CSV table of C-alpha atoms and ligand atoms in Angstrom, one decimal:
chain,number,residue,atom,x,y,z
A,1,MET,CA,41.0,-4.7,16.8
A,2,ASN,CA,41.2,-7.5,14.3
A,3,SER,CA,40.0,-7.3,10.6
A,4,CYS,CA,39.7,-9.6,7.8
A,5,ILE,CA,39.9,-8.5,4.1
A,6,THR,CA,38.6,-10.6,1.4
A,7,GLY,CA,37.7,-10.4,-2.3
A,8,LEU,CA,34.0,-10.5,-3.0
A,9,GLN,CA,34.4,-11.2,-6.7
A,10,TRP,CA,36.7,-13.5,-8.9
A,11,GLY,CA,39.9,-12.1,-7.4
A,12,ASP,CA,42.0,-9.1,-8.4
A,13,GLU,CA,39.6,-6.7,-6.7
A,14,GLY,CA,42.7,-4.6,-5.2
A,15,LYS,CA,43.0,-6.5,-2.0
A,16,GLY,CA,46.7,-5.8,-1.9
A,17,LYS,CA,46.1,-2.0,-1.9
A,18,VAL,CA,43.5,-2.1,0.8
A,19,VAL,CA,45.6,-4.4,3.1
A,20,ASP,CA,48.7,-2.0,2.6
A,21,ILE,CA,46.5,0.9,3.6
A,22,LEU,CA,44.8,-0.8,6.7
A,23,ALA,CA,48.0,-2.6,7.6
A,24,GLU,CA,49.2,0.9,9.0
A,25,GLN,CA,47.0,0.2,12.1
A,26,SER,CA,47.9,-3.5,12.5
A,27,ASP,CA,50.6,-5.3,14.2
A,28,ILE,CA,50.6,-8.5,12.2
A,29,VAL,CA,49.2,-9.2,8.7
A,30,VAL,CA,48.3,-12.9,7.9
A,31,ARG,CA,47.8,-14.6,4.7
A,32,TYR,CA,45.5,-17.8,5.5
A,33,SER,CA,44.7,-19.5,2.0
A,34,GLY,CA,45.7,-20.0,-1.5
A,35,GLY,CA,49.4,-19.9,-2.5
A,36,ALA,CA,51.4,-18.2,-5.3
A,37,ASN,CA,48.4,-18.2,-7.5
A,38,ALA,CA,47.8,-14.7,-5.7
A,39,GLY,CA,49.2,-11.6,-7.1
A,40,HIS,CA,48.6,-8.6,-4.9
A,41,THR,CA,49.9,-5.1,-6.0
A,42,VAL,CA,51.0,-2.5,-3.6
A,43,ILE,CA,52.0,1.0,-5.1
A,44,ILE,CA,53.7,3.5,-2.8
A,45,GLY,CA,54.7,6.6,-4.5
A,46,ASP,CA,56.6,5.3,-7.6
A,47,GLU,CA,57.6,1.9,-6.3
A,48,ARG,CA,55.6,-1.1,-7.3
A,49,PHE,CA,55.4,-4.4,-5.5
A,50,ALA,CA,53.8,-7.5,-6.9
A,51,LEU,CA,53.5,-10.1,-4.0
A,52,HIS,CA,52.4,-13.6,-4.5
A,53,LEU,CA,52.9,-15.3,-1.0
A,54,LEU,CA,54.2,-12.7,1.2
A,55,PRO,CA,51.3,-10.8,2.9
A,56,SER,CA,51.0,-7.2,1.6
A,57,GLY,CA,51.7,-5.9,5.0
A,58,SER,CA,55.4,-7.1,4.4
A,59,VAL,CA,56.3,-3.8,2.7
A,60,ARG,CA,55.9,-2.0,5.8
A,61,PRO,CA,59.1,-2.8,7.7
A,62,ASP,CA,57.6,-2.6,11.3
A,63,ILE,CA,54.9,-5.3,10.6
A,64,ASP,CA,54.9,-9.1,11.6
A,65,CYS,CA,53.9,-11.3,8.7
A,66,VAL,CA,52.3,-14.7,9.1
A,67,ILE,CA,51.9,-17.4,6.5
A,68,ALA,CA,49.3,-19.6,8.1
A,69,ASN,CA,48.4,-23.4,7.9
A,70,ALA,CA,46.1,-23.5,5.0
A,71,VAL,CA,48.3,-21.6,2.7
A,72,VAL,CA,50.3,-23.7,0.2
A,73,VAL,CA,53.9,-22.5,0.0
A,74,ASP,CA,55.8,-22.5,-3.2
A,75,PRO,CA,59.4,-22.3,-1.6
A,76,GLU,CA,61.1,-21.0,-4.9
A,77,THR,CA,58.5,-18.1,-5.0
A,78,ILE,CA,58.7,-17.1,-1.4
A,79,ILE,CA,62.5,-17.2,-1.3
A,80,LYS,CA,62.6,-15.0,-4.4
A,81,GLU,CA,60.1,-12.7,-2.8
A,82,ILE,CA,62.0,-12.5,0.5
A,83,GLU,CA,65.4,-11.7,-1.4
A,84,SER,CA,63.7,-9.3,-3.7
A,85,LEU,CA,62.4,-7.3,-0.9
A,86,ALA,CA,65.8,-7.3,1.0
A,87,GLU,CA,67.3,-6.0,-2.2
A,88,ARG,CA,64.9,-3.1,-2.0
A,89,GLY,CA,66.0,-2.5,1.5
A,90,ILE,CA,63.1,-4.4,3.3
A,91,SER,CA,64.1,-7.2,5.6
A,92,LEU,CA,61.9,-10.0,6.8
A,93,ASP,CA,64.4,-11.4,9.2
A,94,GLY,CA,62.7,-11.8,12.5
A,95,ARG,CA,59.3,-10.7,11.4
A,96,LEU,CA,58.1,-13.4,9.0
A,97,PHE,CA,56.5,-16.4,10.5
A,98,ILE,CA,55.5,-19.5,8.3
A,99,SER,CA,53.4,-22.2,9.6
A,100,GLU,CA,55.1,-25.7,10.1
A,101,ASN,CA,51.9,-27.2,9.0
A,102,ALA,CA,51.6,-25.4,5.6
A,103,HIS,CA,51.9,-27.6,2.7
A,104,VAL,CA,54.6,-27.2,0.2
A,105,VAL,CA,54.3,-26.8,-3.5
A,106,LEU,CA,57.0,-28.8,-5.5
A,107,ASP,CA,57.8,-29.0,-9.1
A,108,TYR,CA,55.7,-32.1,-9.7
A,109,HIS,CA,52.6,-30.1,-8.5
A,110,LYS,CA,53.3,-27.5,-11.3
A,111,ALA,CA,53.8,-30.3,-13.8
A,112,GLU,CA,50.7,-31.9,-12.9
A,113,ASP,CA,48.7,-28.6,-13.1
A,114,LYS,CA,49.9,-28.1,-16.5
A,115,PHE,CA,49.3,-31.8,-17.6
A,116,ARG,CA,45.7,-31.6,-16.3
A,117,GLU,CA,44.9,-28.4,-17.9
A,118,GLU,CA,46.3,-29.6,-21.3
A,119,ALA,CA,44.3,-33.0,-21.0
A,120,LEU,CA,41.1,-30.9,-20.3
A,121,GLY,CA,41.7,-29.1,-23.7
A,122,LYS,CA,38.9,-26.4,-24.3
A,123,ASN,CA,37.3,-27.5,-20.9
A,124,LYS,CA,40.3,-26.5,-19.0
A,125,ILE,CA,39.9,-24.5,-15.8
A,126,GLY,CA,42.3,-21.8,-16.9
A,127,THR,CA,44.5,-22.1,-13.8
A,128,THR,CA,47.5,-20.0,-13.0
A,129,ALA,CA,49.7,-23.1,-13.4
A,130,ARG,CA,51.3,-22.6,-10.1
A,131,GLY,CA,50.4,-26.3,-8.8
A,132,ILE,CA,47.7,-25.1,-6.4
A,133,GLY,CA,45.1,-27.8,-7.3
A,134,PRO,CA,47.6,-30.7,-7.3
A,135,CYS,CA,49.1,-29.6,-4.0
A,136,TYR,CA,45.8,-29.2,-2.1
A,137,ALA,CA,44.8,-32.6,-3.5
A,138,ASP,CA,47.8,-34.1,-2.0
A,139,LYS,CA,47.0,-32.5,1.2
A,140,VAL,CA,43.5,-33.8,1.3
A,141,GLY,CA,44.9,-37.3,0.2
A,142,ARG,CA,47.5,-37.2,2.9
A,143,SER,CA,49.7,-40.1,1.9
A,144,TYR,CA,51.9,-37.9,-0.5
A,145,ALA,CA,52.0,-34.5,1.2
A,146,VAL,CA,55.1,-32.4,2.3
A,147,ARG,CA,54.6,-29.8,4.8
A,148,MET,CA,57.0,-27.0,5.9
A,149,ALA,CA,57.8,-29.0,9.1
A,150,ASP,CA,59.5,-31.6,6.8
A,151,PHE,CA,62.1,-29.3,6.0
A,152,GLY,CA,63.4,-29.7,9.6
A,153,ASN,CA,64.1,-33.4,9.2
A,154,LEU,CA,66.1,-33.9,6.0
A,155,GLU,CA,66.7,-37.6,6.5
A,156,LYS,CA,63.0,-38.3,6.8
A,157,LEU,CA,62.3,-35.9,3.9
A,158,LYS,CA,64.7,-37.8,1.6
A,159,ALA,CA,62.8,-41.0,2.1
A,160,LYS,CA,59.4,-39.4,1.7
A,161,LEU,CA,60.5,-37.7,-1.5
A,162,GLN,CA,61.6,-41.0,-2.8
A,163,THR,CA,58.1,-42.6,-2.2
A,164,ILE,CA,56.3,-39.6,-3.8
A,165,VAL,CA,58.5,-39.1,-6.9
A,166,ASP,CA,58.1,-43.2,-7.5
A,167,TYR,CA,54.5,-42.6,-7.4
A,168,LYS,CA,54.1,-39.6,-9.4
A,169,ASN,CA,56.6,-40.9,-12.0
A,170,LYS,CA,54.4,-43.9,-12.5
A,171,LEU,CA,51.2,-41.8,-12.8
A,172,PHE,CA,52.6,-38.9,-15.0
A,173,SER,CA,54.2,-41.7,-17.3
A,174,ALA,CA,51.1,-43.7,-17.7
A,175,LEU,CA,48.6,-40.6,-18.1
A,176,TYR,CA,50.8,-38.1,-19.7
A,177,ASN,CA,53.8,-39.9,-21.2
A,178,ALA,CA,55.9,-37.5,-19.2
A,179,GLU,CA,59.6,-37.7,-18.5
A,180,PRO,CA,60.6,-39.0,-15.1
A,181,ILE,CA,61.5,-36.6,-12.3
A,182,SER,CA,64.7,-37.2,-10.3
A,183,ALA,CA,63.9,-37.6,-6.6
A,184,ASP,CA,67.7,-37.0,-6.1
A,185,ALA,CA,67.7,-33.6,-7.7
A,186,LEU,CA,64.4,-32.6,-6.1
A,187,PHE,CA,66.0,-33.5,-2.7
A,188,GLU,CA,68.9,-31.3,-3.5
A,189,LYS,CA,66.5,-28.4,-4.3
A,190,CYS,CA,64.7,-29.1,-0.9
A,191,LYS,CA,68.0,-28.9,1.0
A,192,SER,CA,68.6,-25.3,-0.2
A,193,TYR,CA,64.9,-24.4,0.6
A,194,ALA,CA,65.3,-25.7,4.1
A,195,ASP,CA,68.3,-23.6,4.5
A,196,LYS,CA,66.6,-20.7,3.9
A,197,LEU,CA,63.0,-21.2,5.2
A,198,VAL,CA,63.6,-23.3,8.4
A,199,PRO,CA,64.5,-20.1,10.2
A,200,PHE,CA,61.3,-18.5,9.5
A,201,THR,CA,59.1,-21.8,10.4
A,202,ILE,CA,57.1,-22.0,13.6
A,203,ASP,CA,53.8,-22.8,15.1
A,204,THR,CA,51.8,-19.9,13.9
A,205,THR,CA,48.6,-20.8,15.6
A,206,GLU,CA,50.4,-20.5,18.9
A,207,PHE,CA,52.0,-17.2,17.7
A,208,LEU,CA,48.7,-15.8,16.7
A,209,HIS,CA,46.7,-16.7,19.9
A,210,LYS,CA,49.7,-15.4,22.1
A,211,SER,CA,49.8,-12.2,20.0
A,212,ILE,CA,46.0,-11.6,20.1
A,213,GLY,CA,46.1,-12.4,23.9
A,214,ALA,CA,48.8,-9.8,24.3
A,215,GLY,CA,46.5,-7.2,22.6
A,216,LYS,CA,48.1,-7.2,19.1
A,217,SER,CA,46.1,-6.1,16.2
A,218,VAL,CA,45.8,-8.8,13.5
A,219,LEU,CA,44.8,-8.1,9.9
A,220,PHE,CA,43.8,-11.1,7.9
A,221,GLU,CA,44.5,-11.0,4.1
A,222,GLY,CA,42.3,-13.0,1.9
A,223,ALA,CA,43.7,-14.2,-1.6
A,224,GLN,CA,41.5,-14.9,-4.7
A,225,GLY,CA,38.1,-14.0,-4.2
A,226,ALA,CA,34.8,-15.4,-2.8
A,227,LEU,CA,33.4,-16.6,-6.1
A,228,LEU,CA,36.7,-18.7,-6.5
A,229,ASP,CA,35.9,-20.5,-3.1
A,230,LEU,CA,36.2,-24.2,-3.5
A,231,ASP,CA,32.8,-24.7,-1.6
A,232,HIS,CA,30.8,-21.6,-2.4
A,233,GLY,CA,32.2,-20.4,-5.7
A,234,THR,CA,31.5,-21.3,-9.3
A,235,PHE,CA,32.7,-24.9,-9.1
A,236,PRO,CA,34.8,-26.3,-11.0
A,237,PHE,CA,35.9,-22.9,-12.2
A,238,VAL,CA,37.3,-21.9,-8.6
A,239,THR,CA,40.5,-22.2,-6.9
A,240,SER,CA,41.4,-25.2,-4.5
A,241,SER,CA,41.0,-23.3,-1.1
A,242,ASN,CA,38.2,-21.5,0.8
A,243,ALA,CA,39.0,-18.3,-0.6
A,244,SER,CA,36.0,-16.5,0.9
A,245,SER,CA,36.4,-15.1,4.5
A,246,LEU,CA,34.8,-18.6,5.7
A,247,GLY,CA,38.2,-19.9,5.1
A,248,MET,CA,39.9,-17.5,7.5
A,249,PRO,CA,39.1,-19.4,10.7
A,250,ALA,CA,40.0,-22.8,9.4
A,251,GLY,CA,43.1,-21.5,7.5
A,252,SER,CA,44.6,-19.5,10.4
A,253,GLY,CA,43.5,-21.3,13.6
A,254,VAL,CA,42.0,-18.0,14.7
A,255,PRO,CA,37.9,-18.3,15.2
A,256,ALA,CA,36.0,-15.8,13.4
A,257,ARG,CA,34.5,-14.6,16.6
A,258,LEU,CA,37.8,-12.8,17.4
A,259,VAL,CA,37.4,-10.7,14.2
A,260,ASP,CA,35.9,-7.5,14.9
A,261,LYS,CA,35.4,-6.3,11.3
A,262,PHE,CA,35.0,-8.2,7.9
A,263,ILE,CA,35.8,-5.9,5.0
A,264,GLY,CA,35.0,-7.1,1.3
A,265,VAL,CA,36.9,-5.6,-1.6
A,266,VAL,CA,35.2,-5.1,-5.1
A,267,LYS,CA,36.1,-3.3,-8.2
A,268,ALA,CA,33.4,-0.8,-9.5
A,269,TYR,CA,33.0,-3.2,-12.2
A,270,THR,CA,33.6,-7.0,-12.5
A,271,THR,CA,36.7,-9.0,-13.9
A,272,ARG,CA,37.5,-12.7,-14.1
A,273,VAL,CA,40.5,-14.5,-15.3
A,274,GLY,CA,40.3,-18.2,-16.6
A,275,GLY,CA,37.3,-20.0,-17.6
A,276,GLY,CA,33.8,-20.3,-16.1
A,277,PRO,CA,30.5,-18.3,-16.4
A,278,PHE,CA,30.4,-14.6,-16.0
A,279,PRO,CA,26.9,-13.1,-16.4
A,280,SER,CA,27.6,-9.4,-16.7
A,281,GLU,CA,30.7,-10.0,-19.0
A,282,GLN,CA,31.0,-7.4,-21.7
A,283,ASP,CA,33.0,-9.0,-24.6
A,284,ASN,CA,32.8,-5.9,-26.6
A,285,ASP,CA,34.1,-2.3,-26.7
A,286,ILE,CA,33.0,-1.5,-23.1
A,287,GLY,CA,34.9,-4.5,-21.9
A,288,GLN,CA,37.8,-3.5,-23.8
A,289,TYR,CA,37.4,0.2,-22.8
A,290,ILE,CA,37.7,-1.1,-19.2
A,291,ARG,CA,40.5,-3.5,-19.7
A,292,GLU,CA,42.8,-0.8,-21.2
A,293,LYS,CA,41.9,2.1,-18.8
A,294,GLY,CA,42.0,0.0,-15.8
A,295,HIS,CA,45.3,-2.1,-17.0
A,296,GLU,CA,43.3,-5.4,-16.5
A,297,TYR,CA,46.1,-7.8,-17.1
A,298,GLY,CA,47.0,-10.5,-14.6
A,299,THR,CA,49.5,-9.6,-11.8
A,300,THR,CA,50.5,-13.4,-11.8
A,301,THR,CA,50.1,-14.6,-15.3
A,302,GLY,CA,49.9,-11.3,-17.4
A,303,ARG,CA,46.7,-12.8,-19.0
A,304,PRO,CA,44.0,-10.3,-20.1
A,305,ARG,CA,41.3,-10.2,-17.5
A,306,ARG,CA,37.6,-10.7,-18.8
A,307,CYS,CA,35.5,-7.5,-18.0
A,308,GLY,CA,32.0,-6.6,-17.3
A,309,TRP,CA,29.6,-4.8,-15.4
A,310,PHE,CA,29.3,-4.6,-11.6
A,311,ASP,CA,27.0,-7.4,-10.4
A,312,ALA,CA,25.2,-6.8,-7.4
A,313,VAL,CA,23.6,-10.2,-7.3
A,314,ALA,CA,27.1,-11.8,-7.0
A,315,VAL,CA,28.3,-9.3,-4.5
A,316,SER,CA,25.3,-9.6,-2.2
A,317,TYR,CA,25.7,-13.3,-2.2
A,318,THR,CA,29.6,-13.0,-1.4
A,319,ALA,CA,29.0,-10.2,1.2
A,320,THR,CA,26.3,-12.4,2.8
A,321,ILE,CA,28.3,-15.6,3.3
A,322,GLY,CA,31.3,-13.5,4.1
A,323,SER,CA,29.7,-11.8,7.0
A,324,ILE,CA,30.8,-8.5,5.4
A,325,ASP,CA,30.6,-5.3,7.5
A,326,ALA,CA,31.7,-2.7,4.8
A,327,ILE,CA,32.9,-2.9,1.3
A,328,ALA,CA,35.9,-1.1,-0.2
A,329,MET,CA,35.2,-0.4,-3.8
A,330,MET,CA,38.4,0.0,-6.0
A,331,HIS,CA,38.8,1.4,-9.6
A,332,LEU,CA,36.0,3.9,-9.4
A,333,ASP,CA,38.3,5.9,-11.6
A,334,THR,CA,38.4,3.4,-14.4
A,335,LEU,CA,34.7,3.9,-15.2
A,336,ALA,CA,35.2,7.8,-16.1
A,337,GLY,CA,34.4,8.4,-19.6
A,338,ILE,CA,31.6,5.9,-20.1
A,339,GLU,CA,28.2,7.5,-21.1
A,340,GLU,CA,25.9,5.0,-19.4
A,341,LEU,CA,26.9,2.6,-16.9
A,342,LYS,CA,24.9,-0.5,-15.9
A,343,ILE,CA,24.6,-2.7,-12.6
A,344,CYS,CA,23.3,-6.0,-12.6
A,345,LYS,CA,20.5,-6.0,-10.0
A,346,ALA,CA,18.7,-9.5,-10.7
A,347,TYR,CA,19.1,-12.5,-12.9
A,348,LYS,CA,16.5,-14.1,-14.9
A,349,ILE,CA,16.5,-17.9,-15.1
A,350,ASN,CA,14.0,-19.7,-17.3
A,351,GLY,CA,11.9,-16.5,-17.2
A,352,LYS,CA,12.0,-16.3,-13.5
A,353,GLU,CA,13.7,-13.4,-11.7
A,354,THR,CA,15.9,-14.0,-8.7
A,355,THR,CA,18.3,-11.9,-6.7
A,356,PHE,CA,20.0,-14.8,-5.1
A,357,PHE,CA,23.3,-16.0,-6.8
A,358,PRO,CA,23.4,-19.7,-8.1
A,359,ALA,CA,26.7,-20.8,-7.3
A,360,ASN,CA,26.1,-23.9,-9.6
A,361,ALA,CA,28.1,-23.1,-12.6
A,362,GLU,CA,25.6,-24.7,-15.0
A,363,LYS,CA,22.7,-22.7,-13.6
A,364,LEU,CA,24.9,-19.7,-13.6
A,365,SER,CA,25.7,-20.1,-17.2
A,366,LEU,CA,22.0,-19.9,-18.2
A,367,VAL,CA,21.3,-16.6,-16.4
A,368,GLU,CA,20.4,-13.4,-18.0
A,369,CYS,CA,21.4,-10.1,-16.2
A,370,VAL,CA,18.6,-7.5,-15.4
A,371,TYR,CA,20.3,-4.2,-15.3
A,372,GLU,CA,19.8,-0.8,-13.8
A,373,THR,CA,21.1,1.8,-16.2
A,374,VAL,CA,22.5,4.9,-14.8
A,375,PRO,CA,24.5,8.0,-16.3
A,376,GLY,CA,28.3,8.0,-16.1
A,377,TRP,CA,30.6,10.9,-15.8
A,378,GLU,CA,33.4,12.5,-17.9
A,379,GLN,CA,35.7,13.8,-15.3
A,380,GLU,CA,38.9,11.9,-14.3
A,381,LEU,CA,38.9,11.0,-10.5
A,382,ASP,CA,42.4,10.3,-9.9
A,383,GLN,CA,43.3,13.6,-8.4
A,384,ILE,CA,40.2,13.7,-6.0
A,385,SER,CA,40.8,13.1,-2.3
A,386,ASP,CA,37.3,13.7,-0.7
A,387,PHE,CA,34.1,11.7,-1.4
A,388,ASP,CA,32.1,15.0,-1.6
A,389,ASP,CA,34.2,16.1,-4.5
A,390,LEU,CA,33.3,13.2,-6.7
A,391,PRO,CA,31.0,14.1,-9.7
A,392,LEU,CA,27.4,13.6,-8.6
A,393,ASN,CA,26.9,10.8,-10.9
A,394,ALA,CA,30.0,8.9,-9.4
A,395,ARG,CA,28.4,9.6,-5.8
A,396,ASN,CA,25.2,8.1,-7.0
A,397,TYR,CA,26.8,5.1,-8.6
A,398,VAL,CA,28.4,4.2,-5.2
A,399,MET,CA,25.2,4.8,-3.4
A,400,LEU,CA,23.3,2.6,-5.9
A,401,VAL,CA,25.9,-0.2,-5.1
A,402,GLU,CA,25.2,0.4,-1.4
A,403,GLU,CA,21.5,0.1,-1.9
A,404,LEU,CA,21.6,-3.0,-4.1
A,405,THR,CA,24.0,-4.9,-1.8
A,406,ALA,CA,22.8,-3.7,1.6
A,407,LYS,CA,26.4,-2.7,2.6
A,408,PRO,CA,28.1,0.6,3.2
A,409,VAL,CA,30.9,1.3,0.9
A,410,THR,CA,33.4,3.0,3.2
A,411,ILE,CA,36.7,3.0,1.3
A,412,ILE,CA,36.9,4.0,-2.4
A,413,GLY,CA,39.8,3.7,-4.8
A,414,VAL,CA,40.5,6.4,-7.3
A,415,GLY,CA,43.8,5.1,-8.7
A,416,PRO,CA,46.4,2.4,-8.0
A,417,LYS,CA,48.5,4.3,-5.4
A,418,ARG,CA,48.3,4.1,-1.7
A,419,SER,CA,47.4,7.9,-1.7
A,420,GLN,CA,44.5,7.6,-4.1
A,421,THR,CA,41.9,6.3,-1.5
A,422,LEU,CA,38.9,8.2,-0.2
A,423,PHE,CA,37.3,7.1,3.1
A,424,ARG,CA,33.8,7.8,4.3
B,501,LIG,P1,44.5,-8.2,-5.7
B,501,LIG,O1,44.9,-9.4,-6.3
B,501,LIG,O2,43.2,-8.1,-5.2
B,501,LIG,O3,45.6,-7.7,-4.6
B,501,LIG,O4,44.5,-7.0,-7.0
B,501,LIG,P2,45.7,-7.0,-8.1
B,501,LIG,O5,46.8,-6.5,-7.5
B,501,LIG,O6,45.9,-8.4,-8.7
B,501,LIG,O7,44.9,-6.2,-9.2
B,501,LIG,C1,44.5,-5.0,-8.8
B,501,LIG,C2,45.0,-3.8,-9.9
B,501,LIG,O8,44.5,-2.7,-9.7
B,501,LIG,C3,46.5,-3.6,-9.4
B,501,LIG,O9,47.2,-3.2,-10.6
B,501,LIG,C4,46.5,-2.3,-8.6
B,501,LIG,O10,47.7,-1.6,-8.6
B,501,LIG,C5,45.3,-1.6,-9.3
B,501,LIG,N1,44.3,-0.9,-8.5
B,501,LIG,C6,44.0,-1.1,-7.2
B,501,LIG,N2,43.2,-0.2,-6.9
B,501,LIG,C7,43.0,0.6,-7.8
B,501,LIG,C8,42.0,1.8,-8.1
B,501,LIG,O11,41.3,2.3,-7.3
B,501,LIG,N3,42.2,2.4,-9.4
B,501,LIG,C9,43.1,1.9,-10.2
B,501,LIG,N4,43.0,2.6,-11.4
B,501,LIG,N5,43.9,1.0,-10.2
B,501,LIG,C10,43.6,0.2,-8.9
B,502,LIG,P1,44.3,-12.8,-6.4
B,502,LIG,O1,44.7,-13.2,-5.0
B,502,LIG,C1,42.2,-14.0,-9.9
B,502,LIG,C2,41.8,-18.0,-10.8
B,502,LIG,C3,42.5,-18.6,-12.1
B,502,LIG,C4,41.5,-19.7,-12.4
B,502,LIG,C5,41.0,-20.2,-11.0
B,502,LIG,C6,41.9,-21.7,-10.6
B,502,LIG,O2,45.5,-12.1,-7.0
B,502,LIG,O3,43.2,-12.1,-6.4
B,502,LIG,P2,44.2,-21.8,-9.6
B,502,LIG,O4,45.8,-21.4,-10.1
B,502,LIG,O5,43.9,-21.3,-8.2
B,502,LIG,O6,44.2,-23.4,-9.6
B,502,LIG,O7,43.3,-21.2,-10.8
B,502,LIG,O8,41.3,-19.3,-10.0
B,502,LIG,N1,42.7,-17.4,-9.8
B,502,LIG,C7,42.6,-16.1,-9.6
B,502,LIG,N2,42.0,-15.2,-10.4
B,502,LIG,N3,42.9,-13.5,-8.9
B,502,LIG,C8,43.6,-14.6,-8.3
B,502,LIG,O9,44.2,-14.2,-7.0
B,502,LIG,C9,43.5,-16.0,-8.6
B,502,LIG,N4,43.9,-17.0,-8.0
B,502,LIG,C10,43.4,-18.0,-8.8
B,502,LIG,O10,42.8,-17.7,-13.0
B,502,LIG,O11,40.6,-19.3,-13.1
B,503,LIG,MG1,45.6,-10.3,-8.0
């Protein structure tokens, strides 16, 4: 059985937690898109892990972890993560496989990310400043790209870095009046990255197909959320990869036909970090209540997340393009204590009602939400272990989401811990 888990909103839905739980029944967990812009939290008992590049399955010592072709690998971050897990007694030796075709994020990508955002001023995207956009741009541009395989041939890499750094220095100096970067210093860093990462680098497509052929069970771990998908999200307020499950086959080299189940993760409300339209946003006391109760501050950047009501129009859209079989709804516990809850069930655009999500950011910024209002519940949910023990209004809330999205909600989060999860 192979499954794929993706976020159906603007990221941070709780994918890390769901992957950690479902990894128990898997042999291999695969990251197939994005980079260290992701921040996936796993909480086991009193231990908290915040992972940016390593798949969330890595905290389970018996699971193989793959970082596939379309992930952009920041060597500094992944080395830090490998070392920090090792310090906590979790070794990745012999079970971490990084694609030789994955592209590498280097210092000049992070510098360019910051320069571009500063230049955009109030129109900035609100990126995580992890160099994601510039690295994917170099990948598509081809001429100035570095891949994991390049760490295997240092002589060639040295010459390549010289060419790239000469080009970037001219560009950054002309556009941003920036200080030049030293190609030699960058090469020294790359030598130490190579020492540590070459042992993990392989042809992951071959590995995955051989493993699937041998009957292994693979779990694909999406990063970001489908509304941040480069081609199907709210462009330009998106990330630079196909963050929806549509990116899974291209990103991993495993066709979607080999995946038995697509699981979409949502929060019981909506959050977004960074800029861009957000129709059901509650920039008011409700948003503040959710932010504080749900600890809605970024795992990667610490930024406060924008909070709002659950948007069934957006989730119906992402569940449709993502071929979603079932929804995992996290943070139901966070809504306790709100007297009346709202769910956006349609949009009004120029007086006309629609239930189909316009991914075009300009159109989306003009929509007005049509809400269904339902009664909330007072009781805290964090100790509940059975769906039938939830307050009636909480059960009804889940069932309304099912009705509006036409998808079953089969996993429900009532707290951040692995154990605080209900199954239906
Ligand atoms: P990801 O990027 O989708 O993996 O999500 P993040 O880890 O960035 O953000 C989700 C946050 O919600 C983390 O702090 C989790 O520990 C927390 N979380 C996950 N599920 C639940 C839940 O059901 N209830 C509560 N209260 N917190 C949760
Ligand atoms: P996980 O995997 C939430 C957002 C940024 C910004 C936009 C572009 O933890 O759900 P980028 O750095 O990718 O160029 O930023 O995308 N973003 C995320 N928001 N969760 C994430 O990942 C995100 N990764 C990127 O905030 O709006
Ligand atoms: Mg996150």
